[in-house]
Each structure stands twice: as structure tokens, then as C-alpha cells.
Short mmCIF file of C-alpha atoms in Angstrom, two decimals:
data_model
loop_
_atom_site.label_atom_id
_atom_site.label_comp_id
_atom_site.label_asym_id
_atom_site.label_seq_id
_atom_site.Cartn_x
_atom_site.Cartn_y
_atom_site.Cartn_z
CA ALA A 1 -22.46 -3.16 -11.09
CA GLN A 2 -20.17 -1.66 -8.53
CA SER A 3 -19.04 1.94 -8.91
CA VAL A 4 -16.95 4.40 -6.93
CA THR A 5 -17.44 8.14 -7.16
CA GLN A 6 -14.98 10.70 -5.92
CA LEU A 7 -16.50 14.14 -5.75
CA GLY A 8 -14.06 16.80 -6.88
CA SER A 9 -11.21 15.91 -9.19
CA HIS A 10 -9.14 18.72 -7.65
CA VAL A 11 -9.13 19.93 -4.05
CA SER A 12 -7.00 22.81 -2.82
CA VAL A 13 -6.42 23.63 0.85
CA SER A 14 -4.08 25.84 2.80
CA GLU A 15 -1.37 24.33 4.93
CA GLY A 16 -2.83 23.59 8.35
CA ALA A 17 -6.41 23.44 7.10
CA LEU A 18 -8.74 20.45 7.21
CA VAL A 19 -8.52 18.00 4.34
CA LEU A 20 -11.76 16.32 3.22
CA LEU A 21 -11.81 14.07 0.19
CA ARG A 22 -15.13 12.52 -0.65
CA CYS A 23 -15.85 8.97 -1.79
CA ASN A 24 -19.17 7.23 -2.37
CA TYR A 25 -19.67 3.68 -3.49
CA SER A 26 -22.57 2.02 -5.19
CA SER A 27 -23.07 -1.58 -4.27
CA SER A 28 -25.91 -3.72 -2.98
CA VAL A 29 -23.50 -5.30 -0.54
CA PRO A 30 -21.04 -3.06 1.28
CA PRO A 31 -17.65 -3.83 -0.18
CA TYR A 32 -14.23 -3.59 1.36
CA LEU A 33 -13.05 0.01 1.01
CA PHE A 34 -9.61 1.47 0.54
CA TRP A 35 -7.83 4.77 0.05
CA TYR A 36 -4.59 4.79 -1.90
CA VAL A 37 -2.18 7.68 -2.43
CA GLN A 38 0.07 8.37 -5.38
CA TYR A 39 2.79 10.92 -4.77
CA PRO A 40 4.30 12.64 -7.81
CA ASN A 41 6.34 10.20 -9.88
CA GLN A 42 5.73 7.37 -7.42
CA GLY A 43 3.59 4.26 -7.34
CA LEU A 44 0.31 3.78 -5.50
CA GLN A 45 0.48 2.90 -1.83
CA LEU A 46 -2.18 2.07 0.71
CA LEU A 47 -3.30 4.85 3.06
CA LEU A 48 -5.97 2.95 4.97
CA LYS A 49 -8.66 0.33 4.63
CA TYR A 50 -12.04 -0.66 6.00
CA THR A 51 -12.88 -4.34 6.11
CA THR A 52 -15.02 -5.09 9.17
CA GLY A 53 -15.39 -3.82 12.70
CA ALA A 54 -14.77 -0.23 13.70
CA THR A 55 -16.15 2.17 11.14
CA LEU A 56 -13.55 4.86 11.83
CA VAL A 57 -10.21 3.73 10.52
CA LYS A 58 -6.87 5.40 10.89
CA GLY A 59 -4.12 5.28 8.34
CA ILE A 60 -0.65 6.57 7.75
CA ASN A 61 0.39 10.22 7.92
CA GLY A 62 -2.51 11.26 10.13
CA PHE A 63 -5.28 10.38 7.69
CA GLU A 64 -8.50 8.70 8.73
CA ALA A 65 -11.76 7.70 7.10
CA GLU A 66 -15.21 6.78 8.32
CA PHE A 67 -17.39 4.13 6.75
CA LYS A 68 -21.04 5.20 6.77
CA LYS A 69 -23.25 2.46 5.42
CA SER A 70 -26.39 4.60 5.49
CA GLU A 71 -24.70 7.17 3.26
CA THR A 72 -22.65 4.65 1.24
CA SER A 73 -19.67 6.87 1.90
CA PHE A 74 -16.04 6.51 2.91
CA HIS A 75 -14.70 10.06 3.10
CA LEU A 76 -11.03 10.70 3.84
CA THR A 77 -10.01 13.39 6.31
CA LYS A 78 -6.95 14.88 7.92
CA PRO A 79 -7.24 17.62 10.56
CA SER A 80 -4.25 19.66 9.41
CA ALA A 81 -2.80 19.56 5.91
CA HIS A 82 0.93 19.48 5.34
CA MET A 83 2.76 20.43 2.19
CA SER A 84 3.91 16.82 1.86
CA ASP A 85 0.28 15.69 1.52
CA ALA A 86 0.10 17.04 -2.02
CA ALA A 87 -0.65 13.99 -4.14
CA GLU A 88 -3.39 12.14 -5.96
CA TYR A 89 -5.77 10.11 -3.84
CA PHE A 90 -7.81 7.16 -5.02
CA CYS A 91 -10.76 5.50 -3.34
CA ALA A 92 -11.34 1.84 -4.16
CA ALA A 93 -13.95 -0.82 -3.46
CA VAL A 94 -13.38 -4.56 -3.58
CA THR A 95 -16.15 -7.14 -3.44
CA ASN A 96 -16.06 -10.48 -1.67
CA ALA A 97 -15.19 -12.02 -5.02
CA GLY A 98 -12.14 -9.76 -5.28
CA LYS A 99 -13.52 -7.53 -8.05
CA SER A 100 -11.87 -4.13 -7.71
CA THR A 101 -13.18 -0.71 -8.74
CA PHE A 102 -11.31 2.56 -8.38
CA GLY A 103 -12.60 6.10 -8.39
CA ASP A 104 -11.23 8.63 -10.84
CA GLY A 105 -8.95 10.15 -8.23
CA THR A 106 -8.69 13.51 -6.48
CA THR A 107 -5.63 15.68 -6.81
CA LEU A 108 -4.87 17.45 -3.53
CA THR A 109 -2.97 20.73 -3.67
CA VAL A 110 -1.66 22.27 -0.44
CA LYS A 111 -0.97 26.00 -0.52
CA PRO A 112 1.63 27.55 1.80
CA GLY B 1 10.56 -8.81 0.89
CA ALA B 2 10.36 -8.18 -2.82
CA GLY B 3 7.43 -6.16 -4.07
CA VAL B 4 5.61 -6.29 -7.37
CA SER B 5 7.90 -5.76 -10.31
CA GLN B 6 7.06 -4.83 -13.88
CA SER B 7 9.07 -4.78 -17.04
CA PRO B 8 9.94 -2.92 -19.08
CA SER B 9 9.61 0.36 -17.20
CA ASN B 10 9.27 2.22 -20.47
CA LYS B 11 8.28 1.02 -23.92
CA VAL B 12 8.12 3.03 -27.10
CA THR B 13 6.60 1.25 -30.06
CA GLU B 14 5.33 2.08 -33.50
CA LYS B 15 1.65 2.02 -34.28
CA GLY B 16 0.60 -1.42 -35.45
CA LYS B 17 3.27 -3.37 -33.58
CA ASP B 18 2.55 -5.86 -30.80
CA VAL B 19 3.86 -5.35 -27.26
CA GLU B 20 4.17 -7.57 -24.20
CA LEU B 21 4.21 -6.21 -20.68
CA ARG B 22 5.33 -8.38 -17.79
CA CYS B 23 4.32 -8.46 -14.14
CA ASP B 24 5.95 -10.41 -11.32
CA PRO B 25 3.61 -10.40 -8.32
CA ILE B 26 4.52 -10.83 -4.69
CA SER B 27 5.24 -14.47 -3.96
CA GLY B 28 2.20 -16.27 -2.58
CA HIS B 29 -0.33 -13.68 -3.71
CA THR B 30 -3.20 -15.46 -5.42
CA ALA B 31 -4.78 -12.42 -7.02
CA LEU B 32 -3.31 -10.30 -9.81
CA TYR B 33 -4.81 -7.21 -11.41
CA TRP B 34 -3.97 -5.15 -14.47
CA TYR B 35 -4.99 -1.50 -14.76
CA ARG B 36 -4.43 1.26 -17.26
CA GLN B 37 -3.80 4.84 -16.15
CA SER B 38 -3.96 7.48 -18.84
CA LEU B 39 -2.60 10.98 -18.32
CA GLY B 40 -4.78 12.77 -15.79
CA GLN B 41 -7.16 9.84 -15.53
CA GLY B 42 -7.99 7.34 -12.85
CA LEU B 43 -7.26 3.64 -12.85
CA GLU B 44 -9.12 1.70 -15.51
CA PHE B 45 -9.57 -1.95 -14.57
CA LEU B 46 -8.47 -4.33 -17.33
CA ILE B 47 -8.34 -7.90 -16.03
CA TYR B 48 -8.27 -9.86 -12.77
CA PHE B 49 -6.80 -13.29 -12.05
CA GLN B 50 -7.72 -15.17 -8.88
CA GLY B 51 -5.96 -18.46 -8.29
CA ASN B 52 -6.95 -21.11 -10.83
CA SER B 53 -10.31 -19.53 -11.60
CA ALA B 54 -11.17 -18.16 -15.02
CA PRO B 55 -9.97 -14.56 -15.20
CA ASP B 56 -12.37 -11.64 -15.13
CA LYS B 57 -11.73 -10.02 -18.51
CA SER B 58 -14.60 -7.58 -18.33
CA GLY B 59 -12.35 -4.52 -18.45
CA LEU B 60 -10.36 -5.33 -21.57
CA PRO B 61 -11.16 -2.52 -24.02
CA SER B 62 -10.91 -4.56 -27.22
CA ASP B 63 -9.91 -7.96 -28.55
CA ARG B 64 -6.44 -6.54 -29.23
CA PHE B 65 -5.80 -6.87 -25.51
CA SER B 66 -5.13 -10.21 -23.84
CA ALA B 67 -3.41 -11.44 -20.72
CA GLU B 68 -2.25 -14.70 -19.26
CA ARG B 69 -0.88 -15.83 -15.97
CA THR B 70 1.41 -18.81 -15.98
CA GLY B 71 1.70 -21.11 -13.01
CA GLY B 72 -0.30 -18.76 -10.87
CA SER B 73 2.58 -16.32 -10.76
CA VAL B 74 4.00 -14.19 -13.58
CA SER B 75 1.54 -12.44 -15.86
CA THR B 76 1.91 -11.02 -19.34
CA LEU B 77 -0.36 -8.40 -20.86
CA THR B 78 -0.25 -8.40 -24.65
CA ILE B 79 -1.49 -5.61 -26.86
CA GLN B 80 -1.69 -6.45 -30.54
CA ARG B 81 -1.63 -3.92 -33.37
CA THR B 82 -1.05 -1.04 -30.98
CA GLN B 83 -2.85 2.25 -31.53
CA GLN B 84 -1.93 5.71 -30.29
CA GLU B 85 -4.82 5.66 -27.83
CA ASP B 86 -3.14 2.70 -26.11
CA SER B 87 -0.46 5.07 -24.81
CA ALA B 88 -0.72 5.03 -21.02
CA VAL B 89 0.88 3.67 -17.89
CA TYR B 90 -0.03 0.04 -17.33
CA LEU B 91 -0.10 -0.94 -13.68
CA CYS B 92 -0.05 -4.37 -12.16
CA ALA B 93 -1.10 -5.16 -8.60
CA SER B 94 -1.23 -8.31 -6.53
CA SER B 95 -3.18 -9.23 -3.44
CA SER B 96 -3.41 -12.20 -1.10
CA ASN B 97 -7.25 -12.24 -1.32
CA LEU B 98 -7.49 -14.90 1.33
CA GLY B 99 -10.73 -13.53 2.68
CA GLN B 100 -11.18 -11.74 6.00
CA GLY B 101 -10.66 -8.49 4.14
CA ASP B 102 -7.17 -9.31 2.85
CA TYR B 103 -7.83 -7.43 -0.36
CA GLU B 104 -5.16 -4.78 -0.06
CA GLN B 105 -3.43 -4.43 -3.40
CA TYR B 106 0.29 -3.94 -3.79
CA PHE B 107 1.19 -2.05 -6.92
CA GLY B 108 4.15 -2.30 -9.20
CA PRO B 109 5.90 0.80 -10.58
CA GLY B 110 4.11 0.49 -13.91
CA THR B 111 5.12 0.31 -17.55
CA ARG B 112 4.85 3.55 -19.49
CA LEU B 113 3.79 2.67 -23.04
CA THR B 114 4.14 5.23 -25.81
CA VAL B 115 2.78 4.42 -29.25
CA THR B 116 4.17 6.63 -32.00
#
């Protein structure tokens, strides 16, 4: 069965610091991988996705993620946090058959 | 174009009553997902429809939960004999799922269900 693990339910960084949100998947076949963001009182929206090709993918708002098959990871990073990045972030994996699994989410707090 | 819509946005019901939640996906999207998001929790997969295939119901928590998708478009999630633990936000998402990695999901605003 496919599973997605997000290490750290809460991450706190200072404004301007590096953001690193961790995601590992468990699947015999590498799935398609996604990061979604949910800002307070808003719906989920796509940040970025990995399907095929380049393993380093760039998304909106300066975020990027790198697919590492050997580590079954898809960690999300941003070089410099902004106050507006405070939100909940979800990692998701989708199989070729379209079966979707989400991680439990990581709440990012940005301190001034 | 129009996104995914859900209705009602809020629903308060008494324990033991049945409720129906509606989802209108993006036109042309063949895949439709239902999730449940409880306070402070992640997204719990409930059910997945893909075209005319039999739905994947593996996430439905009990036989009180059911869903249908008519004409490959609108979907209704029904919860019978609601319990207080059913209180949550129910999210619907649709996706084109045409292969080639087109599995990005577009989410609706959700229905907040409160069982009193």
C-alpha cells in the first residue's frame, strides 16, 4: 500500500531563513508527487509537481522540490521564508491508476 | 473557467439524521475524489471515481458513508445516521487523469459538517 510521511507536523522558521519541509513516500513504483498549500481559511492549491523528467521542480512563490528516488523523498524548500508563507503544506502521491494519498500535513510558522 | 464547487458550504445537522453533500467538478475532468479533513488533521481519502470504472471505495470509514457520480459529472456523498465524529470538512477534488502525469487535483472550497 502506498503511504506518504511528512516529518514534523509543525515547523517554525524566522523570516528570511531557509524553509525545509520533508516528505517521504512508500511505494514499489515511484508515484507522481505533489505539494499543495492551504493558506488560513482558504482551499488547497497546487505548489508544484513531479511527474517525469527533471528531478528538481520549481513551483510558485519561490518554492522548489527535488525528487530523490534512492531516498524515496520529495522535500520542499525555499531559500528565504516570507511571512506570507505561513500555511499548511501537504505532500501527496498519486499512482498510475490515479489512487491518491496525502501526508498528514506540516504547519509552517514564520517568525518576524 | 469555473472551478470545483461544493454545496452546501456549511451544514449543521442533528445526530442520527442523514446528509447529502454535493460536488460539481471541473467540466471534462474524468476523476473525482472525496476527502475528509478533521480539525488539525490531514486529508483522509474517502472515495475515488475514474471515468466509468467502478469507484475505489477503500477509504469509506463505515457503511453509513456512500457516494455516487451521475453521468460522469456531479457527485453526491451521503452520510446516513450521522454521528458526532462525522463532524469535519469534506473536500472534493477533480483531475483530468489523462495520463502523462496529469494528476493534479483541483479542490473545491469544502463543506463544513457539524453534527450536534
